[in-house]
mmCIF file of C-alpha atoms and ligand atoms in Angstrom:
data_model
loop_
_atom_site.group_PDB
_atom_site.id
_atom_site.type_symbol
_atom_site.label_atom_id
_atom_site.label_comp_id
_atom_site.label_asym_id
_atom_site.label_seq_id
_atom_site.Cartn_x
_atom_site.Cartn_y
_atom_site.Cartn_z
ATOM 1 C CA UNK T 1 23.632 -22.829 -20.605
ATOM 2 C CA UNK T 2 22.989 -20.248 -17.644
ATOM 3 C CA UNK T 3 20.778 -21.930 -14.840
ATOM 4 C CA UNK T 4 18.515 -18.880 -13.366
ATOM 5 C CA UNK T 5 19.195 -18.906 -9.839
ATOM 6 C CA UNK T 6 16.285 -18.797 -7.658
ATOM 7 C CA UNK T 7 16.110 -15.610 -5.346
ATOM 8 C CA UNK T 8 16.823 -16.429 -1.815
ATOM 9 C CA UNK T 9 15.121 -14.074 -0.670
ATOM 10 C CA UNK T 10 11.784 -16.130 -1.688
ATOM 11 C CA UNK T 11 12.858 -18.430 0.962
ATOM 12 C CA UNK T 12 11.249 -18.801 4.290
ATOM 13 C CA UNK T 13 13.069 -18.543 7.878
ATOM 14 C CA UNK T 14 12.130 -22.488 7.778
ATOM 15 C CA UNK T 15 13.167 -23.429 3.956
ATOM 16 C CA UNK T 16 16.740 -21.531 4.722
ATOM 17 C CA UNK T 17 17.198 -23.271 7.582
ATOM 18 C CA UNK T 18 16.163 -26.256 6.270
ATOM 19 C CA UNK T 19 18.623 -25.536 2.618
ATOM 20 C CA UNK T 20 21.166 -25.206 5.583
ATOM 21 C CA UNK T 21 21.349 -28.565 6.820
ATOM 22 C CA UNK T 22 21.036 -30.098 3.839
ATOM 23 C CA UNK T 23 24.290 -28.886 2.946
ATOM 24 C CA UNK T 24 25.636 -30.456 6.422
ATOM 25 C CA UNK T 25 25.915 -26.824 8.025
ATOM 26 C CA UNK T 26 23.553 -26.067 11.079
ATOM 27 C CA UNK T 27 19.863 -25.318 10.973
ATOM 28 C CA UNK T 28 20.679 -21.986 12.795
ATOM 29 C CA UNK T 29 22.791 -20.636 10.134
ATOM 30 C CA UNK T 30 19.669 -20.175 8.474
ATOM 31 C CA UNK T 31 18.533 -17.754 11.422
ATOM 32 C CA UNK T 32 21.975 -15.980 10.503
ATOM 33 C CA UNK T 33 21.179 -15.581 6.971
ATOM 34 C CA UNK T 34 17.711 -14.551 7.573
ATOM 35 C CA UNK T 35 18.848 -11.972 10.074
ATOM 36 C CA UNK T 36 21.306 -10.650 7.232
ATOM 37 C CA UNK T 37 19.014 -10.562 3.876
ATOM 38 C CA UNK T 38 15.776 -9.053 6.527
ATOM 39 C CA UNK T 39 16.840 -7.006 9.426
ATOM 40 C CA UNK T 40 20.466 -5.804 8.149
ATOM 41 C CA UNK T 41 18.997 -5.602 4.137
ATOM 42 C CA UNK T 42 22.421 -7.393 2.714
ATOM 43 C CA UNK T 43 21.611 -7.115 -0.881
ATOM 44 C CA UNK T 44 25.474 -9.207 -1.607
ATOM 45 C CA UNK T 45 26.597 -12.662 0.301
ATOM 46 C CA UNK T 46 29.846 -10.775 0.546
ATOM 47 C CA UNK T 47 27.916 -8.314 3.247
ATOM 48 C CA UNK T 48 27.513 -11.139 5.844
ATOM 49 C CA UNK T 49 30.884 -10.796 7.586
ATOM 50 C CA UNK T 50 29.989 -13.125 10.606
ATOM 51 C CA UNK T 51 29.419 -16.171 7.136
ATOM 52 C CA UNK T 52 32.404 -17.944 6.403
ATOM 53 C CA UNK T 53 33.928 -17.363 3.240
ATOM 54 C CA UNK T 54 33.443 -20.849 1.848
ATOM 55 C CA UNK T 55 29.356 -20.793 2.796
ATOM 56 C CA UNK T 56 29.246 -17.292 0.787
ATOM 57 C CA UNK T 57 30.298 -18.685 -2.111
ATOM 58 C CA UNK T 58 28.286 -21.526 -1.346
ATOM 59 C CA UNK T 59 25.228 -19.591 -1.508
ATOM 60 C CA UNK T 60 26.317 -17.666 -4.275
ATOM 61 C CA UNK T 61 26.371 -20.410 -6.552
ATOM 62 C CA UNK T 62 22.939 -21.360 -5.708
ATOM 63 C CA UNK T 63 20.989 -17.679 -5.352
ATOM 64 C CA UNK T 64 21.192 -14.376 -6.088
ATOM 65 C CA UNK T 65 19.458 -11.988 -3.854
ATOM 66 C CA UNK T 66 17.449 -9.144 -5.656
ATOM 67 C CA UNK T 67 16.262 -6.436 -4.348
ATOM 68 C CA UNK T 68 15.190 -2.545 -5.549
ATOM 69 C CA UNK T 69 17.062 0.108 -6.344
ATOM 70 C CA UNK T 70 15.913 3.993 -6.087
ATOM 71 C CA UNK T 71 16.644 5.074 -9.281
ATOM 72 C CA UNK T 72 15.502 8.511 -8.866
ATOM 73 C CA UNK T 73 14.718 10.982 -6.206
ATOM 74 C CA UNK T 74 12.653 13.756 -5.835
ATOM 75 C CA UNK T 75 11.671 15.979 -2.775
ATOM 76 C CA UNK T 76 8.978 18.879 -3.354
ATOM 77 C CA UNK T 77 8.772 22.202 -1.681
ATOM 78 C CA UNK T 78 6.608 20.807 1.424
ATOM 79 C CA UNK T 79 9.278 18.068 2.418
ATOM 80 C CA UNK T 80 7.831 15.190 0.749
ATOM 81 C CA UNK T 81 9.605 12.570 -1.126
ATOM 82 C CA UNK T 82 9.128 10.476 -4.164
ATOM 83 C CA UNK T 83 11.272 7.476 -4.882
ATOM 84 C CA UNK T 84 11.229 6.002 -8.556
ATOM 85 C CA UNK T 85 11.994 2.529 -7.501
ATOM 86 C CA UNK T 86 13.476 0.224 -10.118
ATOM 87 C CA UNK T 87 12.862 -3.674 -9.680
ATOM 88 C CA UNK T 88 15.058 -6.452 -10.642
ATOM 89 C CA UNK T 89 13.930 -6.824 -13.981
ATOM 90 C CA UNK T 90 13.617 -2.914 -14.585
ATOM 91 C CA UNK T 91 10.355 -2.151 -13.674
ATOM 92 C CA UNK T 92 9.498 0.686 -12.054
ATOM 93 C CA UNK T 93 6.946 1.749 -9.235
ATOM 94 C CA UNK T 94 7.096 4.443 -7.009
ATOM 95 C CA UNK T 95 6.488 5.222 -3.619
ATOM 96 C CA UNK T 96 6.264 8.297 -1.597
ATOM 97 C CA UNK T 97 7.389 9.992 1.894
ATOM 98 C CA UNK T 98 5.196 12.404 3.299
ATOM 99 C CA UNK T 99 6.249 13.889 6.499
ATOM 100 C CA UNK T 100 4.080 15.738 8.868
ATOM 101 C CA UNK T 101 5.076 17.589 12.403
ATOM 102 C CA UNK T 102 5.181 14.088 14.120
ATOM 103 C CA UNK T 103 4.682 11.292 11.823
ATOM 104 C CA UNK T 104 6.626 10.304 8.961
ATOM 105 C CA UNK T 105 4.316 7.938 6.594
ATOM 106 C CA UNK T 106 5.622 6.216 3.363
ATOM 107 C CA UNK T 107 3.354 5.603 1.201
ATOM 108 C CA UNK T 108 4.089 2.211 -1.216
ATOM 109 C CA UNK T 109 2.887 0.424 -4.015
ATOM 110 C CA UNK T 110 1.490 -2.934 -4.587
ATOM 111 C CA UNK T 111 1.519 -3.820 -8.591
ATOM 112 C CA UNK T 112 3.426 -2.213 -11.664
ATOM 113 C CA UNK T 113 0.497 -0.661 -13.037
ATOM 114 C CA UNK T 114 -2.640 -1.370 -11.455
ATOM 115 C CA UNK T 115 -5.494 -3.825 -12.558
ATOM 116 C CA UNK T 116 -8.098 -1.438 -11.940
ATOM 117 C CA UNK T 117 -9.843 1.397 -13.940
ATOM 118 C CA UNK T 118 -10.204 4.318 -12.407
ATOM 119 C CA UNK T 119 -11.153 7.142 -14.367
ATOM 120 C CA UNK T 120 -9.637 9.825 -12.316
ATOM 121 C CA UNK T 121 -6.141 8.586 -11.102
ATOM 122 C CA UNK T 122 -3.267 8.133 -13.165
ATOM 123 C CA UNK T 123 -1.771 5.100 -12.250
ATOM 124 C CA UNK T 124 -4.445 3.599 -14.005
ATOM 125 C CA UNK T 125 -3.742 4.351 -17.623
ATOM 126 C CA UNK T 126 -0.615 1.993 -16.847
ATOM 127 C CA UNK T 127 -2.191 -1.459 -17.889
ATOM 128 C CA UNK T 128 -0.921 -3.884 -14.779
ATOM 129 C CA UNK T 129 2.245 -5.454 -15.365
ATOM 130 C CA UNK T 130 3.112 -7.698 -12.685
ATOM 131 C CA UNK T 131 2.223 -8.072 -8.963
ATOM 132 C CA UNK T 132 5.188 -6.603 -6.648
ATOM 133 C CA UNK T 133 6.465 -9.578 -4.456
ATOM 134 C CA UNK T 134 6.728 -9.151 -0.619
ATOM 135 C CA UNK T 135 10.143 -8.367 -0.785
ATOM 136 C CA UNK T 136 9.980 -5.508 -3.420
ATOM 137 C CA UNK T 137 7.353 -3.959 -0.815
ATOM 138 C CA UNK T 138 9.196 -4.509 2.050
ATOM 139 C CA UNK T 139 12.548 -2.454 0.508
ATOM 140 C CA UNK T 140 10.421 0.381 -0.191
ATOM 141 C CA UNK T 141 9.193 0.475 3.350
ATOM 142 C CA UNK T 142 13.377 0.034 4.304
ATOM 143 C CA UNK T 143 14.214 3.112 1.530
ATOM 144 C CA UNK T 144 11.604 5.095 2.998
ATOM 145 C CA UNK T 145 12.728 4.030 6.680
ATOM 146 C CA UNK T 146 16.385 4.855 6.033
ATOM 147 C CA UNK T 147 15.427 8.054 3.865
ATOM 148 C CA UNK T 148 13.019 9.498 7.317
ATOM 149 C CA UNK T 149 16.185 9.023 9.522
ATOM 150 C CA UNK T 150 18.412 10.733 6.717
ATOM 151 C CA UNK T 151 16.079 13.663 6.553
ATOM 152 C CA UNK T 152 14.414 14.111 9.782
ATOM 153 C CA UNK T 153 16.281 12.103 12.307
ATOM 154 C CA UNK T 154 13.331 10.047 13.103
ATOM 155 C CA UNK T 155 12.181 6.586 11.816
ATOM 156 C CA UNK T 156 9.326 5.680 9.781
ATOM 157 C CA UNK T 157 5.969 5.853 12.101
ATOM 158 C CA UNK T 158 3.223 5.013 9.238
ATOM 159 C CA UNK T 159 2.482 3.335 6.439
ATOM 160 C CA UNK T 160 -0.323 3.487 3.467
ATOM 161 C CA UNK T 161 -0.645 1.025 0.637
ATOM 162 C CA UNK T 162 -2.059 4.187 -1.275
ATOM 163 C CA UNK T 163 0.882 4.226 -4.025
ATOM 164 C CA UNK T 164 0.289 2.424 -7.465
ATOM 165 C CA UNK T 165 -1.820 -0.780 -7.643
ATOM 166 C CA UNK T 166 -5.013 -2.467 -5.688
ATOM 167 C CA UNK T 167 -3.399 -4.266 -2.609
ATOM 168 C CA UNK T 168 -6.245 -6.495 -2.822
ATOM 169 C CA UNK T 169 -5.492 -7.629 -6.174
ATOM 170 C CA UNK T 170 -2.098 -9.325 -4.588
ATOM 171 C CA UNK T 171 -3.313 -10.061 -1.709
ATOM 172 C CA UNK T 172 -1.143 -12.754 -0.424
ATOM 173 C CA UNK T 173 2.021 -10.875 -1.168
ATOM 174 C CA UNK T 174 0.829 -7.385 0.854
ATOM 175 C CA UNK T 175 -0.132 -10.008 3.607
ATOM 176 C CA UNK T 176 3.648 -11.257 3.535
ATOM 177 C CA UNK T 177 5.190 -7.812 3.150
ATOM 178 C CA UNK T 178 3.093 -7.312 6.632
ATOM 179 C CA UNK T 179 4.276 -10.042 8.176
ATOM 180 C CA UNK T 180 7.967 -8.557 7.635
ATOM 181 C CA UNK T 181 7.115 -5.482 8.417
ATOM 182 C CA UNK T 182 5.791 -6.062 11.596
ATOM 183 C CA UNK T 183 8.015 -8.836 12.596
ATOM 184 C CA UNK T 184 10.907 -8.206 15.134
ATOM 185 C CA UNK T 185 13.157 -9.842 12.911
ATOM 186 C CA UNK T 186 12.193 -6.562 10.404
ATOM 187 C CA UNK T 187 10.746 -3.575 11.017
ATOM 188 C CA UNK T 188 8.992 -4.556 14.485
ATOM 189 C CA UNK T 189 6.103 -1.718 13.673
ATOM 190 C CA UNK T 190 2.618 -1.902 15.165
ATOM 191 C CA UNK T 191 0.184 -3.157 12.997
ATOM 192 C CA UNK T 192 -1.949 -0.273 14.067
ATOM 193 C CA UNK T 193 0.205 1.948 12.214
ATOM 194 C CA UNK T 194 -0.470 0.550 8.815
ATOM 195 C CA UNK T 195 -3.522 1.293 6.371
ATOM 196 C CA UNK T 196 -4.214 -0.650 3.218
ATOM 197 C CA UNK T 197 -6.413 0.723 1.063
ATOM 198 C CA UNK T 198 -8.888 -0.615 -1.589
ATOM 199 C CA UNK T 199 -11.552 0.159 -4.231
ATOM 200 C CA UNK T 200 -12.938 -2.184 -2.618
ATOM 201 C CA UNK T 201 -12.769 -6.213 -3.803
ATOM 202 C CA UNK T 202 -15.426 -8.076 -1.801
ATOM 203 C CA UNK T 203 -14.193 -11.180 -1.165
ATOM 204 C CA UNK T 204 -10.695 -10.350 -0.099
ATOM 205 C CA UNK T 205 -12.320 -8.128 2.320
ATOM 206 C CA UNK T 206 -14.353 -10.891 3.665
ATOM 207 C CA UNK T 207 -11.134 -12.823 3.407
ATOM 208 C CA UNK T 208 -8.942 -10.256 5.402
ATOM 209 C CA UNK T 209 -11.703 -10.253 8.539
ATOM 210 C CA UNK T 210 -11.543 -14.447 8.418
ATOM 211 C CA UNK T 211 -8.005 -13.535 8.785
ATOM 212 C CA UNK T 212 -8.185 -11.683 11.893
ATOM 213 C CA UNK T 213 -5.733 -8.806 10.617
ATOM 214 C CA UNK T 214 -4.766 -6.319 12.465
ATOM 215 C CA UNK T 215 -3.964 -3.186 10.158
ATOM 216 C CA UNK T 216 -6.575 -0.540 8.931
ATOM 217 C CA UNK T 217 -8.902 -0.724 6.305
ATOM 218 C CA UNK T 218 -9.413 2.394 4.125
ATOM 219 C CA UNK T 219 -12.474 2.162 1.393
ATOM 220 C CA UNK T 220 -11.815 4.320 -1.587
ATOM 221 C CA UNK T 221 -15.536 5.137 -1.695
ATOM 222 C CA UNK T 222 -15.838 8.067 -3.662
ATOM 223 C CA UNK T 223 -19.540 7.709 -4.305
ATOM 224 C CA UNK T 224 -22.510 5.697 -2.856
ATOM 225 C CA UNK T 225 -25.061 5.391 -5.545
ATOM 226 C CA UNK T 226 -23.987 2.597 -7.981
ATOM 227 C CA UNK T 227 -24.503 4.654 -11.303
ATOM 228 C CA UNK T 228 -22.277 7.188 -10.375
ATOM 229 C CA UNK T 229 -19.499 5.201 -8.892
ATOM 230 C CA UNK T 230 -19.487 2.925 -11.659
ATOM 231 C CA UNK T 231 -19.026 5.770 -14.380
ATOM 232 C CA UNK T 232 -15.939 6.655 -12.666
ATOM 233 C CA UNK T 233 -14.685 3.362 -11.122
ATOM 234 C CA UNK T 234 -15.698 1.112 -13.413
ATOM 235 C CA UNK T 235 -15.453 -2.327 -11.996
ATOM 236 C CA UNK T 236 -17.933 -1.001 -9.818
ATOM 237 C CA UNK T 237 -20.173 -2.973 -12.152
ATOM 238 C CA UNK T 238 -18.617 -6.407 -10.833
ATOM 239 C CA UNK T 239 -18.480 -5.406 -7.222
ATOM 240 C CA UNK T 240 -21.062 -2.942 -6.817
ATOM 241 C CA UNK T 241 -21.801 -1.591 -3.668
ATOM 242 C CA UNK T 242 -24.420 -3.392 -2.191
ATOM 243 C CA UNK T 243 -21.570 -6.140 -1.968
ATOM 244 C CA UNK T 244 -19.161 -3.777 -0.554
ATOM 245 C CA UNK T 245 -21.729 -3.448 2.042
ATOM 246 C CA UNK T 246 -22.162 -6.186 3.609
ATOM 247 C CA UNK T 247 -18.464 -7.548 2.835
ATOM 248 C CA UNK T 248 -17.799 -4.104 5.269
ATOM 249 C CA UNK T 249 -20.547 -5.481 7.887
ATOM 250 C CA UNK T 250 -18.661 -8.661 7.822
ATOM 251 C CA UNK T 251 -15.780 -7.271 8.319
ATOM 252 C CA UNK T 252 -16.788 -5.237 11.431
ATOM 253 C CA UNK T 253 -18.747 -8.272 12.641
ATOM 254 C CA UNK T 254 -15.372 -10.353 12.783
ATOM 255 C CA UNK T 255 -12.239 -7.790 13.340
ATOM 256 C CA UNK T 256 -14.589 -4.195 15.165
ATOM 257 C CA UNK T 257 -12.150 -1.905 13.358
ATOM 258 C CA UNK T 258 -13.590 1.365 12.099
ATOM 259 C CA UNK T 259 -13.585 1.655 8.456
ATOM 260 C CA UNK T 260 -12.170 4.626 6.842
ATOM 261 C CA UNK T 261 -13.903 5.802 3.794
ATOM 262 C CA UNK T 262 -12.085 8.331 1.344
ATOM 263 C CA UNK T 263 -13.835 10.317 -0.945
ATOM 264 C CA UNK T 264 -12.894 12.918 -3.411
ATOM 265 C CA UNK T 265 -15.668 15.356 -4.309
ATOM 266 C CA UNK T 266 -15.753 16.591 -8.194
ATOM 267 C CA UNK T 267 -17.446 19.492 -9.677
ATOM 268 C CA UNK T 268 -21.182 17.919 -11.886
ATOM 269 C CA UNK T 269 -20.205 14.853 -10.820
ATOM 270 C CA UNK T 270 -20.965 13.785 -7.075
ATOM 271 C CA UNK T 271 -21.875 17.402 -5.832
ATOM 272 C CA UNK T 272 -25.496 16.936 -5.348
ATOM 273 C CA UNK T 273 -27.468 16.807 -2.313
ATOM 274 C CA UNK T 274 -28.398 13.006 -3.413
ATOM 275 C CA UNK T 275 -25.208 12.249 -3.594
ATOM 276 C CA UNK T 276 -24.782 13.504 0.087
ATOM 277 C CA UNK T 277 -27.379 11.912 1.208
ATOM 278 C CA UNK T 278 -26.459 8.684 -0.144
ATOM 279 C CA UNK T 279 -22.916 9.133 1.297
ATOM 280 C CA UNK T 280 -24.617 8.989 5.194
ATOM 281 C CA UNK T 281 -26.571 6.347 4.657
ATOM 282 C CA UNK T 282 -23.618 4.655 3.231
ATOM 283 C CA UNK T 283 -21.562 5.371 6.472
ATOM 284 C CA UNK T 284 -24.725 4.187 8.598
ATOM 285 C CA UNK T 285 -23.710 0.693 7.807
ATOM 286 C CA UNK T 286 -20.643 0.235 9.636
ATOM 287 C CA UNK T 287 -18.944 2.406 12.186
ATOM 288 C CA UNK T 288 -16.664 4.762 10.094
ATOM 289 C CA UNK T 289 -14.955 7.828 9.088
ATOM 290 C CA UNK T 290 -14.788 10.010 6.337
ATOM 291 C CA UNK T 291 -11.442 11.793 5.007
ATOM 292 C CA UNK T 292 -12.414 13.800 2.197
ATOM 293 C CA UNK T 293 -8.966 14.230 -0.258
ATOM 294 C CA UNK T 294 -8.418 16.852 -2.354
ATOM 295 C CA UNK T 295 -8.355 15.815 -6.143
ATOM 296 C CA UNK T 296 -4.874 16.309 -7.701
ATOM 297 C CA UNK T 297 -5.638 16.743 -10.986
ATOM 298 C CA UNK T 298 -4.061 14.609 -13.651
ATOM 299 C CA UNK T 299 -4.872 16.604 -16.653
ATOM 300 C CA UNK T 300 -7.309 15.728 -19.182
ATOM 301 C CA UNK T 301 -10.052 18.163 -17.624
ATOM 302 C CA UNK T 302 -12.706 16.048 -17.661
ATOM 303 C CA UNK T 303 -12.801 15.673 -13.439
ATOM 304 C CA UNK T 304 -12.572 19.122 -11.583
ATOM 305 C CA UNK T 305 -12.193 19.573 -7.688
ATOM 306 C CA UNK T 306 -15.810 20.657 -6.317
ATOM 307 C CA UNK T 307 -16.235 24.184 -5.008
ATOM 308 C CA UNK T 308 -15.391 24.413 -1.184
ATOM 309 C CA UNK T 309 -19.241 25.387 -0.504
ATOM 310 C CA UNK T 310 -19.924 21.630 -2.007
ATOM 311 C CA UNK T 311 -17.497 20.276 0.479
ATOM 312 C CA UNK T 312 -19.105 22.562 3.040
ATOM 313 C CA UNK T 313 -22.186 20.792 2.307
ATOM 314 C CA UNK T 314 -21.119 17.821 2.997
ATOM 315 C CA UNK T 315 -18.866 17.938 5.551
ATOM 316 C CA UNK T 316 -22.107 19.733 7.830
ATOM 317 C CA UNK T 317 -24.370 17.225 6.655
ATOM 318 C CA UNK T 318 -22.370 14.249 7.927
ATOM 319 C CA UNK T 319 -21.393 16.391 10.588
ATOM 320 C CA UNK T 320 -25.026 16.973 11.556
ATOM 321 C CA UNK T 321 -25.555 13.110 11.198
ATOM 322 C CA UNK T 322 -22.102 12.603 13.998
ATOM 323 C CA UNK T 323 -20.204 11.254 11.307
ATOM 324 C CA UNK T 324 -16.278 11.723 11.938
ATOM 325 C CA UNK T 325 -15.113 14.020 9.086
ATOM 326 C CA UNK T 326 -11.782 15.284 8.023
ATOM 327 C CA UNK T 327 -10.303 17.300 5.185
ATOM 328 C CA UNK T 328 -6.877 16.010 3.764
ATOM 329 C CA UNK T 329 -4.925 18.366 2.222
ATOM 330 C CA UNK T 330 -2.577 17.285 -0.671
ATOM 331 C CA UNK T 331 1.313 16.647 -0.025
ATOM 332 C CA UNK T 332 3.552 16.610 -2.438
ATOM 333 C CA UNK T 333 1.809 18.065 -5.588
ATOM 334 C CA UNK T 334 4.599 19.595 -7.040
ATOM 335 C CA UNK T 335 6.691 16.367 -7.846
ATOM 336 C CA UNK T 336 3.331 14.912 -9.238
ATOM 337 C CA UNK T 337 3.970 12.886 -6.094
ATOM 338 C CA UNK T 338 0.270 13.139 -4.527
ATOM 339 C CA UNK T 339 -2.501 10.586 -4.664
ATOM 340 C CA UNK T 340 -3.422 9.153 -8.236
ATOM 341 C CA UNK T 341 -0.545 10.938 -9.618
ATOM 342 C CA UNK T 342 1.697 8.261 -9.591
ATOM 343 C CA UNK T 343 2.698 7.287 -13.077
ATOM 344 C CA UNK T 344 6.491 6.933 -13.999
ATOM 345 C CA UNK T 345 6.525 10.351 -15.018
ATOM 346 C CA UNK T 346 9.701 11.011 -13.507
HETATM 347 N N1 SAH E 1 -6.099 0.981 -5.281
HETATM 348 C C1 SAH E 1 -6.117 1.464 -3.943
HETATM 349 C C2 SAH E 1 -4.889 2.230 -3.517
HETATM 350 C C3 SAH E 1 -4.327 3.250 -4.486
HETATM 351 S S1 SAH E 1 -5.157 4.759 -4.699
HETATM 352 C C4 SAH E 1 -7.360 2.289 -3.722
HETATM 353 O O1 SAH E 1 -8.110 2.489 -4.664
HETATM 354 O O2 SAH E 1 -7.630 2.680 -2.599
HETATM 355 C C5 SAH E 1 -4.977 5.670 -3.220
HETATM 356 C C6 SAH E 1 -6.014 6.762 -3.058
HETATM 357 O O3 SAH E 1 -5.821 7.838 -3.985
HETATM 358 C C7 SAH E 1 -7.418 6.252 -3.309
HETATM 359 O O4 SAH E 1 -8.291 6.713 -2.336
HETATM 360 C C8 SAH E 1 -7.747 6.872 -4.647
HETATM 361 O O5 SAH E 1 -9.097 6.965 -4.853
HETATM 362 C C9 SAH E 1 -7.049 8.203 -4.537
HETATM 363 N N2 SAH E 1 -6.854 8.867 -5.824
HETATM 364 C C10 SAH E 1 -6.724 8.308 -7.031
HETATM 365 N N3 SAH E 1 -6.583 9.255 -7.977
HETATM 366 C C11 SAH E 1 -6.608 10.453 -7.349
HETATM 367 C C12 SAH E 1 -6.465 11.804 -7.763
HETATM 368 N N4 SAH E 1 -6.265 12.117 -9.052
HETATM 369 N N5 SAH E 1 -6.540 12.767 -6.819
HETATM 370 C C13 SAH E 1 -6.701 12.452 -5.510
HETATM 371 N N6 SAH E 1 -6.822 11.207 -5.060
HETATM 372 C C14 SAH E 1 -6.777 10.203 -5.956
#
C-alpha cells in the first residue's frame, strides 16, 4: 500500500527544524530548507543544490512538496493578465495581473468556488469546493511576481484578495499566506500594500481588528438599505448591515484604518436617490472611501450598469457630503478577466 506523504510545505520554520534534528542532522538545516521551498520556490528536493544528496532523498521519502501550476495564460488588449492556476489535486482558480503606469497589482483568490451568493458575480455559480491553503495563495502571488518582472521589468507592488472566494471564509489560511508574503524570508512586501476584501462576515472582521493587522480592508458594500442588499447578496440576511456596522466601528476603534467601500451601481436596482442617501449615511459611520466599479457584466441580463447621470448623482452627493470618491474603470474585460468574472471559463 502507498503511504500519502504529507506536504512539507505544511510545515512550519519550527516543525522543519525540529523534523531536522530528529533525524540527527542540525536544527539549522531546517532554516536551509525553509529558505529553499519559500524564498527560492523549489517545487523538487533535487533543486536544493547546497542539500546533500543523501538528506534529499531523505526528505523525499518522507514529503512531497506541491505546489500550483499555471495551466493557462491569457493577456488582454490593455496589458492585463489572467492565470488559470491548477492545484495539486486539479483544481483550478484563477488569479489576475493588472498593471497600471506605476503599480503592478495581482489580484488572487482565496477558495475554489466561493461560499457566498452573490447574484451578480460569476464566481458564485461555482458551489465552493475547498478552501485554498496558504501555500496555493502564496504561489500565485510568486507567478504573478515573476510574470510583472517578465513583462514589465518591475516587481509586484500590490496585492487584492478580489479573485474567486470570500477571504473571510478561510480566514486563517489568508492570514498565513500574509505572513509569507510579508515576511523577509518571502516576499518582504509592506503590509500597506495589500487589500483583502469582503462581503463583509462580522465576526472575522471583529476578529481581524483583535488581531491588530496591518493590511487594508475593502467592504464590498454595494447597497446600504438591508432589503436591497439582501436581494442581491443574499447572506445579507445572516449578516445584515446593522452588524456590519458596528463590526466596521470596531474595527476603526482598534486598528484607525480607513475602510474602503466598493460599490457597483445597477440600472432599477440601487439608482434611487434613497439609495444615495442611504449610501452617506452608511459612510458616516466610520472614516471611509468609496470606489465605485464598473459592473462587468456576466450575462444573464438581469443586472445592467446604471446610466453615468446615476453615477453622477452619486458621486456629487457624497462629494457634497466630503466623502472621498473614485471611479474604477474595468481592466481586463476582454479575457473575462475583470471583477466577478472569474469562473474557469478559460
Ligand atoms: N468575496 C470578496 C472578494 C471577491 S469579489 C468580496 O466580496 O469582496 C471582488 C469584488 O468584485 C467585489 O467588490 C465584488 O462585489 C466585485 N464584483 C463581483 N461581481 C462583479 C461584477 N460582475 N462586476 C463588477 N464587480 C463585481
Amino acid at each position: 500500500m502507498e503511504i500519502k506523504k504529507k506536504d512539507i510545505r505544511a510545515l512550519t520554520k519550527e516543525q522543519l527544524r525540529d523534523f531536522f534534528v530528529k533525524e540527527g542532522d542540525k536544527a539549522f538545516r531546517g532554516n536551509q530548507v525553509y529558505e529553499w521551498l519559500w524564498s527560492k520556490g523549489a517545487h523538487t528536493f533535487e533543486d536544493m543544490t547546497n542539500i546533500s544528496l543523501e538528506t534529499r532523498q531523505m526528505m523525499e521519502d518522507s514529503f512531497v512538496i506541491n505546489h500550483i501550476e499555471v495551466d493557462t495564460m491569457q493577456r488582454s488588449s490593455d496589458g492585463t493578465v489572467k492565470n488559470a492556476v491548477k492545484l495539486h489535486d486539479g483544481l483550478i482558480v484563477e488569479s489576475v495581473l493588472i498593471p497600471t503606469e506605476t503599480r503592478t497589482t495581482a489580484c488572487v483568490s482565496s477558495q475554489v468556488g466561493c461560499s457566498l451568493d452573490c447574484k451578480f458575480c460569476a464566481t458564485s455559480r461555482l458551489k465552493r469546493m475547498r478552501n485554498l491553503n496558504p501555500d496555493e495563495i502564496y504561489d500565485q502571488v510568486i507567478a504573478i511576481d515573476r510574470e510583472s518582472k517578465l513583462y514589465f521589468n518591475r516587481p509586484l507592488s500590490n496585492i487584492v484578495f478580489m479573485g474567486m472566494g470570500e477571504p473571510l471564509m478561510n480566514y486563517n489560511n489568508v492570514i498565513k499566506s500574509i505572513e509569507k508574503i510579508t515576511s523577509p524570508e518571502g516576499l518582504g512586501m509592506s503590509p500597506k500594500r495589500i487589500v483583502v476584501s469582503t462581503s463583509g462576515v462580522p465576526k472575522i472582521i471583529k476578529k481581524m481588528a483583535d488581531d491588530q493587522v496591518k493590511f487594508n480592508l475593502a467592504v464590498s458594500l454595494h447597497s446600504a438599505i438591508d432589503e436591497v442588499r439582501t436581494q442581491i447578496m443574499p447572506f445579507n440576511e445572516t449578516f445584515p448591515l446593522k452588524d456590519l456596522k458596528e463590526a466596521l466601528e470596531y474595527w476603526y476603534e482598534k486598528t484607525e484604518r480607513k475602510i474602503t467601500y466598493e460599490y457597483i451601481v445597477w440600472d432599477g436596482i440601487n439608482d434611487r436617490t434613497e439609495d444615495i442617501d442611504a449610501l452617506v449615511k452608511f459612510c458616516k459611520y466610520v472614516p471611509c472611501k468609496v470606489n465605485i466599479i464598473e459592473y462587468n457584466p456576466i450575462d444573464d441580463g438581469q443586472f445592467q450598469q446604471a446610466s453615468s447621470a446615476a453615477i453622477d448623482n452619486y458621486i456629487q452627493e457624497l462629494e457634497r457630503n466630503r466623502i472621498v470618491v473614485n471611479v474604477r474603470r474595468s481592466r481586463g474585460k476582454d479575457i473575462d478577466a475583470a471583477c466577478g468574472q472569474l469562473a474557469n471559463k478559460a
